[in-house]
Coordinates of C-alpha atoms in Angstrom, one line a residue:
X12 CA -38.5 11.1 21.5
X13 CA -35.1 9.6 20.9
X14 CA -32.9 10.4 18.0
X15 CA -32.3 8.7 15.1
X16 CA -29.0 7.1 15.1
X17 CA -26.5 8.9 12.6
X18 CA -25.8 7.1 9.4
X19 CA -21.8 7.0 9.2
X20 CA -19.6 5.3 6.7
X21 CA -16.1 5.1 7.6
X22 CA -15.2 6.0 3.8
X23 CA -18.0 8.3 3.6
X24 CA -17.8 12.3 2.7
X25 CA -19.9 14.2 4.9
X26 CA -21.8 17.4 4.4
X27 CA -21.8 18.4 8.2
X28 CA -23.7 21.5 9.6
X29 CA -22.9 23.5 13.2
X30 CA -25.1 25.9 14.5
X31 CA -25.9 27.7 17.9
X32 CA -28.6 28.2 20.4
X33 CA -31.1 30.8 18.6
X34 CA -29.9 33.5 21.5
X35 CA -26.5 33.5 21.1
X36 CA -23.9 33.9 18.0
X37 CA -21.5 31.8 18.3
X38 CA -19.1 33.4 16.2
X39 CA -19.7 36.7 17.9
X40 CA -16.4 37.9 16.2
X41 CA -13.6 36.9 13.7
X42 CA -11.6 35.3 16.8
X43 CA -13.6 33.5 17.8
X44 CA -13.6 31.8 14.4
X45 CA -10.3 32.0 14.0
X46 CA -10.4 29.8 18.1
X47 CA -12.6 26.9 16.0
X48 CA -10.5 26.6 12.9
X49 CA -7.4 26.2 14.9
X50 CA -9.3 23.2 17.1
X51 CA -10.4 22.0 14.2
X52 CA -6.4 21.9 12.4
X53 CA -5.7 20.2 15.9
X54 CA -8.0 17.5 15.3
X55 CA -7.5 17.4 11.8
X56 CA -4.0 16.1 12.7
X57 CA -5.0 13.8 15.3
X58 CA -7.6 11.8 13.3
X59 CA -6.3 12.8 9.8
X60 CA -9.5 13.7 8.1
X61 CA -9.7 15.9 5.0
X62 CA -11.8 19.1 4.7
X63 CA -13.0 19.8 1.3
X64 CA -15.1 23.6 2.0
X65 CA -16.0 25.6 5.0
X66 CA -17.6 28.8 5.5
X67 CA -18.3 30.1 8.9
X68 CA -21.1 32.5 9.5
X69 CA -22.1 34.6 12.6
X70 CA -24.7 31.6 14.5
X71 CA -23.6 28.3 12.3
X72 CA -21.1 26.7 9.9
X73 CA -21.1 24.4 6.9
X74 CA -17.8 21.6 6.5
X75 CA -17.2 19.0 3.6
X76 CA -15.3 16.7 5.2
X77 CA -14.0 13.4 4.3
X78 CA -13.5 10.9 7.1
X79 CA -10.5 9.1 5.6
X80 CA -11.5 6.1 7.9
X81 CA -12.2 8.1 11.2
X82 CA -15.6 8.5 13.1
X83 CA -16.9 11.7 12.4
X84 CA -18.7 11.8 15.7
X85 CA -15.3 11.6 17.5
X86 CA -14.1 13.9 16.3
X87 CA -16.5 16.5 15.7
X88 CA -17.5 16.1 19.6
X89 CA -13.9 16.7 19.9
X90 CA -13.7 20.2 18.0
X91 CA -17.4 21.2 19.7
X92 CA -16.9 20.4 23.2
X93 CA -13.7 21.9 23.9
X94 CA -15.0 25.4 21.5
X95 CA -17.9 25.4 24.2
X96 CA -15.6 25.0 26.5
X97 CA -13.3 27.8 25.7
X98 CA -16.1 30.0 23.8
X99 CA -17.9 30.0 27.5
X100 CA -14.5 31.0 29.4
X101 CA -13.9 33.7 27.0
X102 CA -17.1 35.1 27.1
X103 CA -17.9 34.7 30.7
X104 CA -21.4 32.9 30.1
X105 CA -22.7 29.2 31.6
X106 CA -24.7 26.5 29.6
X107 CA -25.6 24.9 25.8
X108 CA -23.7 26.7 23.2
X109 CA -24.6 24.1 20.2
X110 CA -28.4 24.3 19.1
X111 CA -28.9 19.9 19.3
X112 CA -25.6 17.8 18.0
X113 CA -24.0 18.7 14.8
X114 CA -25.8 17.9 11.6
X115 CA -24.2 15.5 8.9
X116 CA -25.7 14.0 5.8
X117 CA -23.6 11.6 3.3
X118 CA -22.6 13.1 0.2
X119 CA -24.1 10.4 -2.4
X120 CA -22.2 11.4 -6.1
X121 CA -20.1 13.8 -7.3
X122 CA -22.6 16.1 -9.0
X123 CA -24.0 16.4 -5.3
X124 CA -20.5 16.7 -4.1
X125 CA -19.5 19.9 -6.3
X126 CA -23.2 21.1 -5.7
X127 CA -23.1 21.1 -2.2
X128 CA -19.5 22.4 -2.2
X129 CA -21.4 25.7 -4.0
X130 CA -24.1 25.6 -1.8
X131 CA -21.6 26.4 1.2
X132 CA -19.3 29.4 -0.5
X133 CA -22.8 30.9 -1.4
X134 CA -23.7 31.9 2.4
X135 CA -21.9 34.7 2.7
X136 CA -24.4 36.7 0.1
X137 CA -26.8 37.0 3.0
X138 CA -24.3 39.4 4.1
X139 CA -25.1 42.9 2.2
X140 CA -21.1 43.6 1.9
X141 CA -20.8 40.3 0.1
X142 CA -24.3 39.8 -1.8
X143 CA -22.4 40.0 -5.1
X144 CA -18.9 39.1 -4.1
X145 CA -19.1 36.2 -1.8
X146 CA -15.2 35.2 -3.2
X147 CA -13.9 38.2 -1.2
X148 CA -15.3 36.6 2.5
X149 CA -12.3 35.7 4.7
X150 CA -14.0 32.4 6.5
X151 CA -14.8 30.6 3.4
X152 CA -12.7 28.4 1.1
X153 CA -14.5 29.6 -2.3
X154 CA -11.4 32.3 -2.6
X155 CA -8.8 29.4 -2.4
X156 CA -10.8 27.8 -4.9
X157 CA -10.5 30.7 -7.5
X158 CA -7.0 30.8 -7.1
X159 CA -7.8 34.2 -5.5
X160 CA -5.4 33.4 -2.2
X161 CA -3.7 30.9 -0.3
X162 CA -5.6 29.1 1.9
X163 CA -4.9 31.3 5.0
X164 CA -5.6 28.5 7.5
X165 CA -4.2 25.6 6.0
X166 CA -7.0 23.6 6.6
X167 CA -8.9 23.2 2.8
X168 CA -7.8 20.5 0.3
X169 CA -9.7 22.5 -2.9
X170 CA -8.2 19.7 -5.3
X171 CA -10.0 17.2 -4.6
X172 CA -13.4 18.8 -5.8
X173 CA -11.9 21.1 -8.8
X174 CA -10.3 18.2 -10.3
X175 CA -14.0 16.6 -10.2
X176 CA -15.0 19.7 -12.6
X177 CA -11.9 20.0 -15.3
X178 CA -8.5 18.6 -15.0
X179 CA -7.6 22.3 -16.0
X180 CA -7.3 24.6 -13.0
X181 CA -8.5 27.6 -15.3
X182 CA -11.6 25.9 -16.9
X183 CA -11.7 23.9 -13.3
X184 CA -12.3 28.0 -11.9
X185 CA -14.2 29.3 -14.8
X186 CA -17.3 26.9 -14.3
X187 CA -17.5 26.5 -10.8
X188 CA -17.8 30.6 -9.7
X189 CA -20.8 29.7 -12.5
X190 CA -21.9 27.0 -10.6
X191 CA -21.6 28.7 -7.6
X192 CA -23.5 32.1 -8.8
X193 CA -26.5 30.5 -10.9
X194 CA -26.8 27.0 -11.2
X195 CA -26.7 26.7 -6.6
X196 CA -29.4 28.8 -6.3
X197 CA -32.0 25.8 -6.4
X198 CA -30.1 23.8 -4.1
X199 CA -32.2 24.7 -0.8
X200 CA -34.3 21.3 -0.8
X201 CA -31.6 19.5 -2.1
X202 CA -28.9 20.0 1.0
X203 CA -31.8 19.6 3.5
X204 CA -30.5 17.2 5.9
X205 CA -32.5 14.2 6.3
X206 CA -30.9 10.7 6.8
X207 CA -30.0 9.6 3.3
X208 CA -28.8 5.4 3.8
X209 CA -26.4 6.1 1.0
X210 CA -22.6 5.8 0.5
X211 CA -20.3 8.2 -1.7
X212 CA -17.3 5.9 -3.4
X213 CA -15.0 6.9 -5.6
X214 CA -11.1 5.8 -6.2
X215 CA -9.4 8.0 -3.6
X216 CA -8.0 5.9 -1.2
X217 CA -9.2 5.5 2.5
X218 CA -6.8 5.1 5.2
X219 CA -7.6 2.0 7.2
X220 CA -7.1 2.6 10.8
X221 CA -6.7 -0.8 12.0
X222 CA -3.0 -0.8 13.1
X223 CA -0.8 -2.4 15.4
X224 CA -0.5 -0.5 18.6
X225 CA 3.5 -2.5 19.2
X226 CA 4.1 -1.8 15.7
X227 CA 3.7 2.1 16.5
X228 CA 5.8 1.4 19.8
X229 CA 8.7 -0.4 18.1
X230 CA 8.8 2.0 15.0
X231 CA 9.0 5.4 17.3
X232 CA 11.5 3.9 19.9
X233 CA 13.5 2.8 16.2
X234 CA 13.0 6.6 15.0
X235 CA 14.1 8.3 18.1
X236 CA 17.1 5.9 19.0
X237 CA 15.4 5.0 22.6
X238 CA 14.5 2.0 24.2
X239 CA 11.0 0.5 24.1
X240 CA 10.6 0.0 27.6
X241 CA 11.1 3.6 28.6
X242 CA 7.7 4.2 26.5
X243 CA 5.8 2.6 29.7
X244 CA 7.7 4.1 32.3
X245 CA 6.0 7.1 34.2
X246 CA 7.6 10.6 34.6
X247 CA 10.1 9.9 32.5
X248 CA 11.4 13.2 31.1
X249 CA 13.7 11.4 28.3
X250 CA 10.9 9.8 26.5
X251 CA 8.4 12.5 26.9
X252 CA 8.5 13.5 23.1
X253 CA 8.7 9.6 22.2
X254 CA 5.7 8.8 24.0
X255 CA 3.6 11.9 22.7
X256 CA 4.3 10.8 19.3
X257 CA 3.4 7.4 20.3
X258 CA 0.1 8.4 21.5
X259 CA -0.6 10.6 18.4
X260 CA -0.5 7.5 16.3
X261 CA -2.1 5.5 18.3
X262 CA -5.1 7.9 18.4
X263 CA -4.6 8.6 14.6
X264 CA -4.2 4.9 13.2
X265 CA -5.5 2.4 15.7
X266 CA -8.8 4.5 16.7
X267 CA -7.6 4.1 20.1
X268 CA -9.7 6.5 22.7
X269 CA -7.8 7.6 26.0
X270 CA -8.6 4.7 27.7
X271 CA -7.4 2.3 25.3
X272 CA -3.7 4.1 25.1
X273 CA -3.6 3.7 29.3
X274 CA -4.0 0.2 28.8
X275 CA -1.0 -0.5 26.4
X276 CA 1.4 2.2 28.0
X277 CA 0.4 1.5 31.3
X278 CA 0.6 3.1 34.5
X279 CA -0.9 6.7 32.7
X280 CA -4.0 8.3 33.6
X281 CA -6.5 9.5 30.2
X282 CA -5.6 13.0 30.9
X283 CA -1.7 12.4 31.0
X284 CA -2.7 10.8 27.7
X285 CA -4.6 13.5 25.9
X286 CA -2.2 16.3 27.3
X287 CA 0.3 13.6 25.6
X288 CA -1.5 13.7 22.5
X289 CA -1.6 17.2 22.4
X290 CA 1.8 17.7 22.8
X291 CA 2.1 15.2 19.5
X292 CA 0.4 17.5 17.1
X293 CA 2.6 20.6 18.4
X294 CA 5.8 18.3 17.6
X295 CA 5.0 17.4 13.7
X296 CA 3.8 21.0 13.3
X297 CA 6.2 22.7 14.6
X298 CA 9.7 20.5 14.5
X299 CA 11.1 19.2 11.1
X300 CA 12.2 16.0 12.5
X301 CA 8.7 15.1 13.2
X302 CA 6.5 16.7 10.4
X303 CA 6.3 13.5 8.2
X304 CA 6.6 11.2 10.8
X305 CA 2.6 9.4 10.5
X306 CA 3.1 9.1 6.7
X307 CA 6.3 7.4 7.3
X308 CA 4.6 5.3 9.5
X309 CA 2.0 4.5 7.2
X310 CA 4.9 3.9 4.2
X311 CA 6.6 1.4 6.5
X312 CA 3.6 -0.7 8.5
X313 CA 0.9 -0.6 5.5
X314 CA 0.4 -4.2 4.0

């Protein structure tokens, strides 16, 4: 029986569901977490989505995640396939890791958006060392939303839901761990995930990824003082960091795929390209120069 095609909005918030094969964890330890959150920061950057609650548990996970104008099934096969890839390597095993593709339903309101936030932070009460203090699990956002730590893996924006609740960060934390202890126990039915042809809108603003790829060329070889034509030319060790950050934004604001970015550098194979793209991410993360370097983008090209 073929599947039914999965409803997307490209300004939609998602409520998105992983889970594994019934035989085999896939978190079979905190590492290997810790390996899933850190492929999903490396997409995060390339695609600039927003994540708005996670929990992890031993065989499946539960994301809020706001597209901000990307395809959520790009990137999520992006995050999946390479975990599989590296989850099977590390544990020496063959085959299927993911029990059928990842599971996503459009979050329709903000009463189902706070609900379903609370929904997520209560999984960790099926775990007896958490059943009454599911605030103290490590691989779930509900601490940073209590203001009980610092999101440790810089991956949650909390603010964006709290604010939904009170504009006061201490009334904001006061009624959701409510929410989260009484008023989600009900929610079962409600978070099943069925195809719901419904959109969630509300003022935040979406990033529209529908720039020009010379724009990105001219405004990087500007930036790092080089030549535009050394962005096309092979092996070229000078422009190495110029054309990384080139293909980053390409990927990031045109929706470009590998194949796309070979055609307008030219002469570049798709892996050069993602290995390229790779290399982008490790440049705004790690080097200052770099760090702010898609929002000044955005600042300078957006009508």
């Amino acid at each position: 029986m073929p599947r039914c095609a999965r409803i997307k909005s490209e300004n939609g918030i998602f409520h998105i569901m992983i889970k594994s094969i019934s035989e085999v964890p896939f978190f079979k330890n905190n590492s290997d977490k810790d390996m899933y959150i850190n492929f999903m920061k490396h997409y995060k950057k390339v695609y600039n989505f927003k994540v708005y609650a996670y929990c992890f548990m031993s065989n499946h996970a539960h994301f809020i995640i706001d597209a901000n104008g990307a395809d959520i099934s790009k990137f999520m096969h992006g995050i999946n396939f390479r975990f599989a890839i590296n989850f099977n390597k590390k544990h020496n095993r063959n085959g299927h890791l993911f029990q059928n593709r990842f599971k996503s339903k459009v979050i329709h309101n903000n009463r189902y958006l706070i609900r379903a936030s609370a929904y997520i932070h209560r999984n960790p009460i099926d775990i007896k060392k958490y059943k009454n203090f599911p605030e103290q699990y490590k691989y779930s956002s509900l601490p940073v939303y209590l203001g009980l730590k610092k999101d440790y893996f810089n991956l949650v924006d909390e603010d964006f839901i709290m604010q939904l609740i009170n504009t006061n960060i201490k009334k904001a934390r006061k009624r959701y761990i409510n929410i989260v202890y009484n008023e989600s126990k009900d929610l079962e039915k409600e978070i099943e995930f069925e195809d719901e042809k419904t959109h969630y809108n509300s003022e935040r603003t979406i990033l529209v990824r529908n720039f020009n790829p010379d724009d990105i060329l001219h405004f990087i070889s500007k930036k790092l003082s080089m030549p535009k034509i050394k962005l096309h030319i092979k092996n070229c060790k000078t422009s190495t960091k110029a054309r990384a950050l080139s293909v980053l934004l390409m990927r990031s604001l045109c929706d470009f795929n590998c194949k796309d970015i070979c055609k307008i550098l030219g002469n570049i194979t798709q892996s050069r390209v993602s290995s390229l793209c790779s290399l982008g991410v490790d440049l705004i993360e790690n080097e200052d120069n770099y760090k702010n370097i898609v929002s000044d983008f955005i600042s300078t090209y957006s009508a």
